[in-house]
CSV table of C-alpha atoms in Angstrom, one decimal:
chain,number,residue,atom,x,y,z
A,1388,MET,CA,83.6,68.1,112.5
A,1389,LEU,CA,87.0,69.8,112.5
A,1390,ASP,CA,88.0,71.5,115.8
A,1391,PRO,CA,88.7,75.2,115.0
A,1392,ARG,CA,91.2,75.4,117.9
A,1393,TYR,CA,93.6,73.2,115.9
A,1394,ALA,CA,93.3,75.0,112.6
A,1395,TRP,CA,96.8,76.4,113.0
A,1396,LEU,CA,98.2,72.9,113.5
A,1397,ARG,CA,96.5,71.6,110.3
A,1398,ARG,CA,97.9,74.5,108.3
A,1399,LEU,CA,101.3,73.9,109.7
A,1400,ILE,CA,101.2,70.2,108.8
A,1401,ALA,CA,100.0,71.0,105.3
A,1402,LEU,CA,102.8,73.5,104.9
A,1403,GLY,CA,105.3,71.0,106.1
A,1404,LEU,CA,104.0,68.4,103.6
A,1405,VAL,CA,104.3,70.8,100.7
A,1406,LEU,CA,107.9,71.7,101.8
A,1407,ALA,CA,108.8,68.0,102.2
A,1408,LEU,CA,107.5,67.2,98.7
A,1409,TRP,CA,109.2,70.2,97.2
A,1410,GLU,CA,112.5,69.2,98.9
A,1411,GLY,CA,112.1,65.6,97.8
A,1412,ALA,CA,111.4,66.6,94.2
A,1413,GLY,CA,114.4,68.8,94.2
A,1414,ARG,CA,116.8,66.2,95.6
A,1415,ALA,CA,115.4,63.6,93.1
A,1416,GLY,CA,116.3,65.9,90.2
A,1417,TRP,CA,112.7,66.4,89.1
A,1418,LEU,CA,113.0,70.2,89.4
A,1419,ASN,CA,115.5,72.4,87.7
A,1420,PRO,CA,117.4,74.2,90.5
A,1421,LEU,CA,117.9,77.2,88.1
A,1422,PHE,CA,114.1,77.8,88.2
A,1423,ALA,CA,112.8,76.1,91.3
A,1424,PRO,CA,115.5,75.6,94.0
A,1425,SER,CA,114.7,73.3,96.9
A,1426,PRO,CA,113.7,74.8,100.2
A,1427,SER,CA,117.0,73.9,101.8
A,1428,LYS,CA,118.9,76.0,99.2
A,1429,VAL,CA,116.5,78.9,99.7
A,1430,TRP,CA,117.1,78.6,103.5
A,1431,VAL,CA,120.9,78.7,102.9
A,1432,ALA,CA,120.5,81.8,100.8
A,1433,LEU,CA,118.4,83.5,103.5
A,1434,VAL,CA,120.9,82.6,106.2
A,1435,ASP,CA,123.8,83.9,104.1
A,1436,LEU,CA,122.0,87.3,103.8
A,1437,PHE,CA,122.0,87.7,107.5
A,1438,ALA,CA,125.3,86.0,108.2
A,1439,ASP,CA,127.4,88.5,106.4
A,1440,GLY,CA,125.2,91.5,107.5
A,1441,ARG,CA,124.6,92.8,104.0
A,1442,ILE,CA,120.8,92.6,104.4
A,1443,TRP,CA,120.5,95.3,107.1
A,1444,PRO,CA,121.1,98.4,104.9
A,1445,HIS,CA,118.6,97.0,102.4
A,1446,LEU,CA,116.0,96.4,105.1
A,1447,GLU,CA,116.6,99.9,106.4
A,1448,ALA,CA,116.1,101.4,103.0
A,1449,THR,CA,112.9,99.5,102.2
A,1450,PHE,CA,111.4,100.1,105.7
A,1451,SER,CA,112.3,103.9,105.5
A,1452,ALA,CA,110.6,104.3,102.1
A,1453,ALA,CA,107.6,102.2,103.0
A,1454,LEU,CA,106.9,103.7,106.4
A,1455,GLY,CA,107.6,107.2,105.1
A,1456,GLY,CA,105.1,106.8,102.3
A,1457,LEU,CA,102.6,105.1,104.6
A,1458,ALA,CA,102.6,107.9,107.1
A,1459,LEU,CA,102.5,110.7,104.5
A,1460,GLY,CA,99.8,108.9,102.5
A,1461,ILE,CA,97.6,108.4,105.6
A,1462,VAL,CA,97.9,112.1,106.6
A,1463,VAL,CA,97.3,113.5,103.2
A,1464,GLY,CA,94.6,110.9,102.3
A,1465,VAL,CA,92.6,111.7,105.5
A,1466,LEU,CA,92.9,115.4,105.0
A,1467,LEU,CA,91.8,115.3,101.4
A,1468,GLY,CA,89.1,112.8,102.1
A,1469,VAL,CA,87.6,114.8,104.9
A,1470,ALA,CA,87.7,118.0,102.9
A,1471,ALA,CA,86.1,116.3,99.8
A,1472,ALA,CA,83.4,114.7,101.9
A,1473,LEU,CA,82.4,118.0,103.7
A,1474,ILE,CA,83.0,120.6,101.0
A,1475,PRO,CA,81.2,120.0,97.7
A,1476,LEU,CA,83.6,122.2,95.6
A,1477,VAL,CA,86.6,120.2,96.9
A,1478,ALA,CA,84.9,116.9,96.0
A,1479,GLU,CA,84.1,118.3,92.5
A,1480,LEU,CA,87.8,119.0,91.9
A,1481,LEU,CA,89.4,116.1,93.7
A,1482,GLU,CA,87.2,113.1,92.9
A,1483,PRO,CA,87.9,112.9,89.2
A,1484,VAL,CA,91.7,113.2,89.8
A,1485,MET,CA,91.6,110.5,92.4
A,1486,SER,CA,89.4,108.3,90.2
A,1487,VAL,CA,91.9,108.5,87.4
A,1488,LEU,CA,94.7,107.6,89.7
A,1489,ASN,CA,92.7,104.8,91.1
A,1490,ALA,CA,91.9,103.5,87.6
A,1491,ILE,CA,95.5,103.2,86.4
A,1492,PRO,CA,98.0,100.7,87.9
A,1493,ARG,CA,99.8,103.2,90.0
A,1494,VAL,CA,103.0,101.2,90.1
A,1495,ILE,CA,103.6,102.2,86.5
A,1496,LEU,CA,104.4,105.7,87.9
A,1497,ALA,CA,107.6,104.3,89.3
A,1498,PRO,CA,109.8,105.2,86.3
A,1499,LEU,CA,108.3,108.7,86.2
A,1500,PHE,CA,109.1,109.3,89.9
A,1501,VAL,CA,112.7,108.1,89.2
A,1502,ILE,CA,113.0,110.6,86.4
A,1503,TRP,CA,111.6,113.4,88.6
A,1504,LEU,CA,113.2,112.5,92.0
A,1505,GLY,CA,116.2,110.4,91.1
A,1506,ILE,CA,117.1,106.9,92.2
A,1507,GLY,CA,117.3,107.8,95.9
A,1508,ILE,CA,114.7,107.2,98.6
A,1509,ALA,CA,112.5,110.1,97.6
A,1510,SER,CA,111.1,108.3,94.5
A,1511,LYS,CA,110.3,105.2,96.6
A,1512,ILE,CA,108.5,107.3,99.2
A,1513,ALA,CA,106.6,109.1,96.4
A,1514,LEU,CA,105.4,105.8,94.9
A,1515,SER,CA,104.4,104.4,98.3
A,1516,PHE,CA,102.7,107.7,99.1
A,1517,ILE,CA,100.6,107.8,96.0
A,1518,LEU,CA,99.5,104.2,96.5
A,1519,VAL,CA,98.4,104.8,100.1
A,1520,ALA,CA,97.0,108.3,99.6
A,1521,VAL,CA,94.5,107.2,97.0
A,1522,LEU,CA,93.3,104.3,99.0
A,1523,ILE,CA,92.9,106.3,102.2
A,1524,PHE,CA,91.2,109.2,100.3
A,1525,PHE,CA,88.4,106.9,99.1
A,1526,THR,CA,88.3,105.1,102.4
A,1527,VAL,CA,87.7,108.4,104.3
A,1528,PHE,CA,85.5,109.9,101.6
A,1529,ALA,CA,83.2,106.9,101.5
A,1530,GLY,CA,83.3,106.5,105.3
A,1531,ILE,CA,82.1,110.1,106.0
A,1532,ARG,CA,79.5,109.8,103.2
A,1533,GLN,CA,78.1,106.7,104.8
A,1534,VAL,CA,77.7,108.1,108.3
A,1535,ASP,CA,74.3,107.5,109.7
A,1536,ARG,CA,72.2,110.6,108.8
A,1537,LYS,CA,70.0,110.1,111.8
A,1538,LEU,CA,73.0,110.5,114.1
A,1539,VAL,CA,74.0,113.7,112.3
A,1540,GLU,CA,70.5,115.0,112.6
A,1541,ARG,CA,70.4,114.2,116.4
A,1542,VAL,CA,73.7,116.1,117.0
A,1543,VAL,CA,72.4,119.1,115.0
A,1544,THR,CA,69.1,119.0,116.9
A,1545,LEU,CA,71.0,119.1,120.2
A,1546,GLY,CA,72.7,122.2,119.1
A,1547,GLY,CA,75.9,120.8,117.7
A,1548,GLY,CA,77.6,122.7,115.0
A,1549,ARG,CA,80.1,121.7,112.3
A,1550,LEU,CA,82.9,121.4,114.8
A,1551,ALA,CA,80.9,119.1,117.0
A,1552,LEU,CA,79.9,116.9,114.0
A,1553,VAL,CA,83.6,116.6,113.0
A,1554,ARG,CA,84.7,115.8,116.5
A,1555,HIS,CA,82.0,113.4,117.7
A,1556,VAL,CA,80.7,111.9,114.5
A,1557,TYR,CA,83.0,112.2,111.5
A,1558,LEU,CA,86.4,111.6,113.2
A,1559,PRO,CA,85.3,108.4,115.0
A,1560,SER,CA,83.9,107.2,111.6
A,1561,VAL,CA,87.1,108.1,109.8
A,1562,ALA,CA,89.2,106.4,112.5
A,1563,ALA,CA,87.2,103.2,112.1
A,1564,TRP,CA,87.5,103.1,108.3
A,1565,VAL,CA,91.2,104.0,108.2
A,1566,LEU,CA,92.2,101.5,110.9
A,1567,GLY,CA,90.0,98.9,109.1
A,1568,ASN,CA,92.0,99.4,105.9
A,1569,LEU,CA,95.4,99.8,107.7
A,1570,LYS,CA,96.6,96.3,106.6
A,1571,VAL,CA,95.8,97.1,103.0
A,1572,ALA,CA,97.6,100.4,103.3
A,1573,VAL,CA,100.7,98.7,104.7
A,1574,GLY,CA,100.7,96.2,101.8
A,1575,PHE,CA,100.5,99.1,99.3
A,1576,ALA,CA,103.3,101.0,101.0
A,1577,PHE,CA,105.7,98.0,100.8
A,1578,THR,CA,104.6,97.3,97.3
A,1579,GLY,CA,105.5,100.9,96.3
A,1580,ALA,CA,108.8,100.7,98.0
A,1581,CYS,CA,109.9,97.4,96.5
A,1582,VAL,CA,108.6,98.2,93.0
A,1583,GLY,CA,110.4,101.6,93.1
A,1584,GLU,CA,113.6,99.8,94.2
A,1585,PHE,CA,113.2,97.2,91.6
A,1586,VAL,CA,113.0,99.8,88.9
A,1587,ALA,CA,116.0,101.9,90.0
A,1588,ALA,CA,117.9,101.9,93.3
A,1589,THR,CA,121.2,101.2,95.0
A,1590,HIS,CA,119.7,99.7,98.1
A,1591,GLY,CA,116.6,98.0,99.2
A,1592,LEU,CA,114.9,94.6,99.0
A,1593,GLY,CA,113.6,95.5,95.6
A,1594,TYR,CA,117.1,96.3,94.4
A,1595,LEU,CA,118.3,92.9,95.7
A,1596,LEU,CA,115.4,91.2,93.9
A,1597,SER,CA,116.5,92.9,90.7
A,1598,PHE,CA,120.1,91.8,91.2
A,1599,ALA,CA,119.0,88.2,91.9
A,1600,GLN,CA,116.9,88.3,88.7
A,1601,SER,CA,119.8,89.6,86.6
A,1602,THR,CA,122.1,86.9,87.9
A,1603,TYR,CA,119.6,84.1,87.6
A,1604,ASN,CA,119.9,83.4,91.3
A,1605,ALA,CA,116.5,81.8,91.9
A,1606,ALA,CA,117.4,80.7,95.5
A,1607,LEU,CA,118.2,84.3,96.4
A,1608,MET,CA,114.9,85.5,94.8
A,1609,PHE,CA,112.9,83.0,96.8
A,1610,ALA,CA,114.7,83.9,100.0
A,1611,LEU,CA,114.0,87.6,99.4
A,1612,ILE,CA,110.3,86.9,98.6
A,1613,LEU,CA,110.1,84.9,101.8
A,1614,LEU,CA,111.7,87.7,103.8
A,1615,ILE,CA,109.4,90.3,102.4
A,1616,LEU,CA,106.4,88.0,103.2
A,1617,VAL,CA,107.5,87.5,106.8
A,1618,VAL,CA,108.1,91.2,107.3
A,1619,VAL,CA,104.8,92.3,105.9
A,1620,MET,CA,102.9,89.5,107.9
A,1621,LEU,CA,104.6,90.8,111.1
A,1622,ILE,CA,103.5,94.3,110.4
A,1623,PHE,CA,100.0,93.0,109.5
A,1624,ALA,CA,99.9,91.4,113.0
A,1625,ILE,CA,100.9,94.6,114.7
A,1626,ALA,CA,98.3,96.6,112.6
A,1627,GLY,CA,95.6,94.1,113.5
A,1628,ARG,CA,96.4,94.3,117.2
A,1629,LEU,CA,96.4,98.1,117.0
A,1630,GLU,CA,93.1,98.1,115.2
A,1631,ARG,CA,91.5,95.9,117.8
A,1632,ARG,CA,92.8,98.0,120.6
A,1633,LEU,CA,91.9,101.4,119.2
A,1634,LEU,CA,88.4,100.3,117.9
A,1635,ARG,CA,87.3,98.7,121.2
A,1636,TRP,CA,84.8,101.5,121.6
A,1637,ASN,CA,83.2,100.7,118.2
C-alpha cells in the first residue's frame, strides 16, 4: 500500500519524468519547436521575461484587474445574495437575471465591455467582477436557503428577531459558503482579467499571450501559461490557508 506521506514525492518524480521525456523528444527532433518547444526553451523564455524587467507592468495590470474584480464581485454578490434570500420580491427580480448570466459563457461579454469601457483596466475589472459576482450570488443565495430551519426556529423561539438571525445564523453560514468557494472565485477573477486583456489591452499577461500568439512564439506562450498557473496556485494556497483559519469555528 502506498504511503500517503510521500504522495508529493511520487508526483514530483512523475512530473520530472514527463519533463525529461518532453526535453528528450525535443532535442531528438521528434517535436516541432514551432508548436511544442522543449522545457529548456520555455524556461529560457520565462527567465528572459524577468531578466529585462518587462514582466512587472504586465503582472501589475493583471493583478490589479483580477483583485479589483474579485473584491467588487464578492461584496456585490454577497449583498445581492443575502437580499434575494431574505426578501422574496428581490429574489423574484434577481434570480432570472442571474440565471441568464450563469447560463451564458460570461467571457463572451469581454468585447462588449471593451466597447463600453475602453481597452483600459476598467473593462477587465468589469469582466472579472461579473464572473465572480454571479458565482458568489448563487453561493450565498443557496447557502442561506439551506440553513437548518430548526436552528432558525430555535433563535426565534428564544426571542431573536431578524437582526439576530442575520448576525448569528445567516452571516456565519454565508461566510462558510463564500470562503468555501473562494478558490473558484479567484480562478474566475484571473480568467476574466486575462481574457479581457487577450481581447484588447496594452498591458497584462493576457496581452502578452495575444502578442506571443500573433508572433507564433510558442515558447513565450508556454512560459506565460506556466507563470499564470504558478501565480494562481500561490493564491489558491493563500486562500486555502485563510479558509482553514477563518472557518475553525465551523
